[in-house]
Amino acid sequence: MSLFLDLDGTLLDLVDDPGSVVADASLRGLLTRVTERLDGRVAIVSGRSIAQMDAILGPLAHELAISGSHGSEHRWQGIAAHPVRPPALDEAHARLRDFADAHAGVRVEDKSYGVALHYRTAPTIEPEVRTLAAELAEALNLQFQPGKMMAELRLPGGDKGKAVRMLMGRAPMAGTRPFFLGDDDTDEPGFVAARDLGGAGILVGSRTVTAALYALPDPASVHDWLARITA
C-alpha cells in the first residue's frame, strides 16, 4: 500500500485563516510512524505550495514525498521540480486583493503558483467571488479552481491525479496499491488515479458525487485510521 494524503480538511481542520495553520507535534509524530511503517510510501499531495507545506510541517516535510500546487511542483528523494510562475498570477493577485479590500471577511492567500480568495466568514459573497475568479481565469489564461469556501486562480495543467500517477511510477511506490485521502473537489482526480491504479479514494467528509470508494467523517477520524495502520 502507498498513501497519498491531502492536507487542509484531511489531515488538518479547515480554519478561517489558512495562514495560521501549523501541524502539531502529535500529527508530525503520527506521519513519521506511518512513513516508517510503510517504508517511505507516503506522500502529501496538496493545493498548498511546497513552501507553505514546509512551513506547516517543519523538517518532516523533507522526509516525505511532497506534491504541491495541485500537482504542479514536486519534491522527493532529493529531486525537486518547479514550473515557471506566470506573470499573470501577479495581475490576478492585484485584482483579487482589490476585491478583498472592498469586502469584509474575504482573505487573499498568495501561493507559489496560485492565488486564492477565502470567504468562509462571508459566505453570502460566494456568487461574486466565483464570477470574478472565472472571468479572471479566462482573461489571464489561468485555471479557476473552486474549493470549500474558496476560489483559486492557478497555473494550468496540473492536478492531483497526475501527481499520484507520477509518484506511483517510481520506487518504492511502484507496484503497490495507492490510497488517496482528500476532502474537496480538487481531490477527485486523485481518487480517480488511485482507483485506476488498483487502489481507492477515501473521501473525508461527505459529498453526493465522488469517485472515492470509501469515506471517513473528519480529520480526527483520519488520524485514528492512520494510527491503526501503525499498530
Short mmCIF file of C-alpha atoms in Angstrom, two decimals:
data_model
loop_
_atom_site.label_atom_id
_atom_site.label_comp_id
_atom_site.label_asym_id
_atom_site.label_seq_id
_atom_site.Cartn_x
_atom_site.Cartn_y
_atom_site.Cartn_z
CA MET A 1 0.00 0.00 0.00
CA SER A 2 1.03 3.59 -0.73
CA LEU A 3 -0.71 6.54 0.92
CA PHE A 4 -1.45 9.92 -0.67
CA LEU A 5 -2.75 12.49 1.80
CA ASP A 6 -4.32 15.87 1.22
CA LEU A 7 -3.51 18.46 3.88
CA ASP A 8 -6.29 21.00 4.63
CA GLY A 9 -9.58 19.36 5.50
CA THR A 10 -7.98 15.91 5.55
CA LEU A 11 -5.03 15.92 7.92
CA LEU A 12 -5.84 19.37 9.29
CA ASP A 13 -9.15 21.01 10.15
CA LEU A 14 -10.23 23.86 7.90
CA VAL A 15 -9.85 27.28 9.55
CA ASP A 16 -10.83 30.84 8.71
CA ASP A 17 -7.21 31.95 8.31
CA PRO A 18 -5.24 29.43 6.20
CA GLY A 19 -2.01 31.25 7.01
CA SER A 20 -2.30 30.29 10.69
CA VAL A 21 -2.17 26.52 10.12
CA VAL A 22 0.67 24.53 11.68
CA ALA A 23 0.88 20.77 12.21
CA ASP A 24 1.30 19.99 15.90
CA ALA A 25 3.76 17.51 17.37
CA SER A 26 1.11 14.80 17.58
CA LEU A 27 0.35 14.91 13.87
CA ARG A 28 4.02 15.11 12.90
CA GLY A 29 4.77 12.09 15.06
CA LEU A 30 1.86 10.17 13.55
CA LEU A 31 3.03 10.87 10.00
CA THR A 32 6.56 9.81 10.93
CA ARG A 33 5.29 6.48 12.28
CA VAL A 34 3.11 5.84 9.24
CA THR A 35 6.01 6.62 6.91
CA GLU A 36 8.25 4.19 8.79
CA ARG A 37 5.52 1.51 8.79
CA LEU A 38 5.06 1.84 5.01
CA ASP A 39 8.79 2.06 4.24
CA GLY A 40 8.53 5.59 2.86
CA ARG A 41 5.41 5.08 0.73
CA VAL A 42 3.64 8.22 1.99
CA ALA A 43 3.07 11.42 0.04
CA ILE A 44 1.42 14.74 0.88
CA VAL A 45 -0.49 15.98 -2.20
CA SER A 46 -1.92 19.44 -1.62
CA GLY A 47 -3.11 22.59 -3.28
CA ARG A 48 -0.68 24.37 -0.98
CA SER A 49 2.72 25.23 -2.39
CA ILE A 50 5.78 23.30 -1.25
CA ALA A 51 6.97 26.43 0.55
CA GLN A 52 3.71 26.55 2.50
CA MET A 53 3.91 22.83 3.34
CA ASP A 54 7.46 23.28 4.60
CA ALA A 55 6.19 25.97 6.98
CA ILE A 56 3.26 23.82 8.14
CA LEU A 57 5.08 20.51 8.57
CA GLY A 58 8.57 21.69 9.50
CA PRO A 59 11.56 19.37 8.94
CA LEU A 60 9.19 16.43 8.45
CA ALA A 61 8.27 17.80 5.02
CA HIS A 62 11.74 16.89 3.76
CA GLU A 63 11.27 13.26 4.79
CA LEU A 64 8.08 12.76 2.77
CA ALA A 65 7.18 12.73 -0.88
CA ILE A 66 5.63 16.15 -1.50
CA SER A 67 3.48 17.35 -4.38
CA GLY A 68 2.25 20.93 -4.15
CA SER A 69 0.22 23.47 -6.07
CA HIS A 70 -2.31 20.90 -7.32
CA GLY A 71 0.28 18.59 -8.82
CA SER A 72 2.40 21.33 -10.41
CA GLU A 73 5.53 21.05 -8.21
CA HIS A 74 7.20 18.06 -6.60
CA ARG A 75 9.98 17.09 -4.22
CA TRP A 76 11.10 13.56 -3.37
CA GLN A 77 14.32 11.68 -2.77
CA GLY A 78 16.43 14.77 -3.32
CA ILE A 79 14.80 15.65 -6.65
CA ALA A 80 12.76 18.85 -6.96
CA ALA A 81 10.69 20.05 -9.93
CA HIS A 82 9.22 23.54 -10.05
CA PRO A 83 7.48 25.23 -13.02
CA VAL A 84 7.91 28.86 -14.05
CA ARG A 85 5.48 31.19 -12.29
CA PRO A 86 3.43 33.02 -14.96
CA PRO A 87 3.38 36.84 -14.67
CA ALA A 88 -0.41 36.68 -14.99
CA LEU A 89 -0.58 35.50 -11.38
CA ASP A 90 0.75 38.86 -10.24
CA GLU A 91 -2.09 40.63 -12.03
CA ALA A 92 -4.57 38.12 -10.62
CA HIS A 93 -3.24 38.76 -7.13
CA ALA A 94 -3.68 42.53 -7.54
CA ARG A 95 -7.26 42.13 -8.79
CA LEU A 96 -8.21 39.73 -6.02
CA ARG A 97 -6.54 41.96 -3.41
CA ASP A 98 -8.64 44.90 -4.60
CA PHE A 99 -11.76 42.76 -4.26
CA ALA A 100 -10.82 41.58 -0.76
CA ASP A 101 -10.07 45.12 0.38
CA ALA A 102 -13.58 46.12 -0.67
CA HIS A 103 -15.37 43.21 1.04
CA ALA A 104 -15.17 42.44 4.75
CA GLY A 105 -14.41 38.85 5.70
CA VAL A 106 -12.60 37.96 2.47
CA ARG A 107 -8.96 36.87 2.68
CA VAL A 108 -6.31 36.56 -0.03
CA GLU A 109 -3.89 33.64 0.08
CA ASP A 110 -0.82 34.01 -2.13
CA LYS A 111 0.83 30.77 -3.26
CA SER A 112 3.90 30.00 -5.32
CA TYR A 113 1.79 29.05 -8.34
CA GLY A 114 -1.64 30.39 -7.47
CA VAL A 115 -3.67 32.95 -5.56
CA ALA A 116 -6.89 32.26 -3.69
CA LEU A 117 -9.80 34.14 -2.16
CA HIS A 118 -11.20 32.65 1.06
CA TYR A 119 -14.70 33.71 2.09
CA ARG A 120 -15.50 31.31 4.93
CA THR A 121 -16.52 34.24 7.15
CA ALA A 122 -18.52 35.89 4.35
CA PRO A 123 -20.42 33.01 2.70
CA THR A 124 -23.08 35.19 1.07
CA ILE A 125 -20.46 36.68 -1.23
CA GLU A 126 -19.78 33.34 -2.97
CA PRO A 127 -21.51 34.19 -6.29
CA GLU A 128 -19.44 37.37 -6.69
CA VAL A 129 -16.19 35.59 -5.81
CA ARG A 130 -16.76 32.77 -8.25
CA THR A 131 -17.85 35.08 -11.05
CA LEU A 132 -14.76 37.23 -10.62
CA ALA A 133 -12.44 34.21 -10.47
CA ALA A 134 -13.95 32.66 -13.60
CA GLU A 135 -13.67 35.94 -15.53
CA LEU A 136 -10.04 36.45 -14.48
CA ALA A 137 -9.14 32.86 -15.32
CA GLU A 138 -10.42 33.30 -18.87
CA ALA A 139 -8.83 36.72 -19.33
CA LEU A 140 -5.43 35.74 -17.91
CA ASN A 141 -5.19 32.16 -19.21
CA LEU A 142 -5.17 30.71 -15.70
CA GLN A 143 -7.12 27.81 -14.23
CA PHE A 144 -10.08 28.53 -11.97
CA GLN A 145 -10.03 26.04 -9.08
CA PRO A 146 -13.14 26.15 -6.87
CA GLY A 147 -12.96 24.70 -3.36
CA LYS A 148 -14.65 24.76 0.02
CA MET A 149 -15.48 28.44 0.62
CA MET A 150 -12.59 29.49 -1.60
CA ALA A 151 -11.81 30.23 -5.23
CA GLU A 152 -8.30 29.91 -6.61
CA LEU A 153 -6.57 31.02 -9.77
CA ARG A 154 -3.61 28.81 -10.50
CA LEU A 155 -1.10 27.57 -13.01
CA PRO A 156 -3.00 25.43 -15.53
CA GLY A 157 -2.10 21.86 -16.46
CA GLY A 158 -1.54 20.06 -13.18
CA ASP A 159 -3.87 18.09 -10.95
CA LYS A 160 -3.59 15.69 -8.04
CA GLY A 161 -4.26 12.67 -10.24
CA LYS A 162 -1.19 13.45 -12.32
CA ALA A 163 0.83 13.69 -9.11
CA VAL A 164 -0.38 10.26 -7.98
CA ARG A 165 0.43 8.68 -11.33
CA MET A 166 3.91 10.20 -11.41
CA LEU A 167 4.81 9.10 -7.87
CA MET A 168 3.37 5.62 -8.44
CA GLY A 169 5.78 5.19 -11.34
CA ARG A 170 8.79 5.33 -9.02
CA ALA A 171 10.20 3.09 -6.30
CA PRO A 172 9.21 2.35 -3.60
CA MET A 173 5.59 3.11 -4.60
CA ALA A 174 5.64 1.34 -7.97
CA GLY A 175 3.69 -1.91 -7.92
CA THR A 176 1.74 -1.13 -4.74
CA ARG A 177 -1.92 -0.22 -4.24
CA PRO A 178 -2.48 3.55 -3.87
CA PHE A 179 -4.99 5.04 -1.47
CA PHE A 180 -5.75 8.76 -1.75
CA LEU A 181 -7.39 10.64 1.14
CA GLY A 182 -8.96 14.03 0.41
CA ASP A 183 -11.97 16.18 1.17
CA ASP A 184 -12.59 18.55 -1.73
CA ASP A 185 -13.33 18.76 -5.46
CA THR A 186 -9.62 19.23 -6.08
CA ASP A 187 -9.03 15.71 -4.73
CA GLU A 188 -11.31 13.96 -7.22
CA PRO A 189 -8.55 13.44 -9.84
CA GLY A 190 -6.51 11.79 -7.08
CA PHE A 191 -9.39 9.45 -6.27
CA VAL A 192 -9.71 8.52 -9.95
CA ALA A 193 -5.99 7.87 -10.33
CA ALA A 194 -5.88 5.71 -7.19
CA ARG A 195 -8.85 3.67 -8.43
CA ASP A 196 -7.37 3.25 -11.92
CA LEU A 197 -4.10 2.01 -10.41
CA GLY A 198 -5.79 -0.69 -8.35
CA GLY A 199 -6.38 1.23 -5.12
CA ALA A 200 -9.11 3.57 -3.95
CA GLY A 201 -10.03 7.07 -2.92
CA ILE A 202 -11.17 7.82 0.63
CA LEU A 203 -13.38 10.88 0.94
CA VAL A 204 -13.02 12.86 4.17
CA GLY A 205 -16.43 14.32 4.93
CA SER A 206 -19.42 13.86 2.65
CA ARG A 207 -20.39 14.68 -0.90
CA THR A 208 -23.11 13.22 -3.08
CA VAL A 209 -20.97 12.73 -6.20
CA THR A 210 -17.43 11.39 -5.79
CA ALA A 211 -15.02 8.88 -7.31
CA ALA A 212 -13.95 7.81 -3.82
CA LEU A 213 -14.97 4.29 -2.81
CA TYR A 214 -14.72 4.82 0.95
CA ALA A 215 -15.25 7.67 3.41
CA LEU A 216 -14.15 8.96 6.80
CA PRO A 217 -16.11 11.71 8.56
CA ASP A 218 -13.39 14.21 9.52
CA PRO A 219 -9.64 14.78 10.10
CA ALA A 220 -9.84 13.29 13.61
CA SER A 221 -11.06 10.02 12.11
CA VAL A 222 -8.22 10.17 9.56
CA HIS A 223 -5.76 10.39 12.45
CA ASP A 224 -7.40 7.38 14.11
CA TRP A 225 -7.24 5.39 10.85
CA LEU A 226 -3.58 6.24 10.38
CA ALA A 227 -2.85 5.25 13.97
CA ARG A 228 -4.38 1.82 13.32
CA ILE A 229 -2.01 1.38 10.37
CA THR A 230 0.95 1.77 12.71
CA ALA A 231 -0.42 -0.64 15.35
#
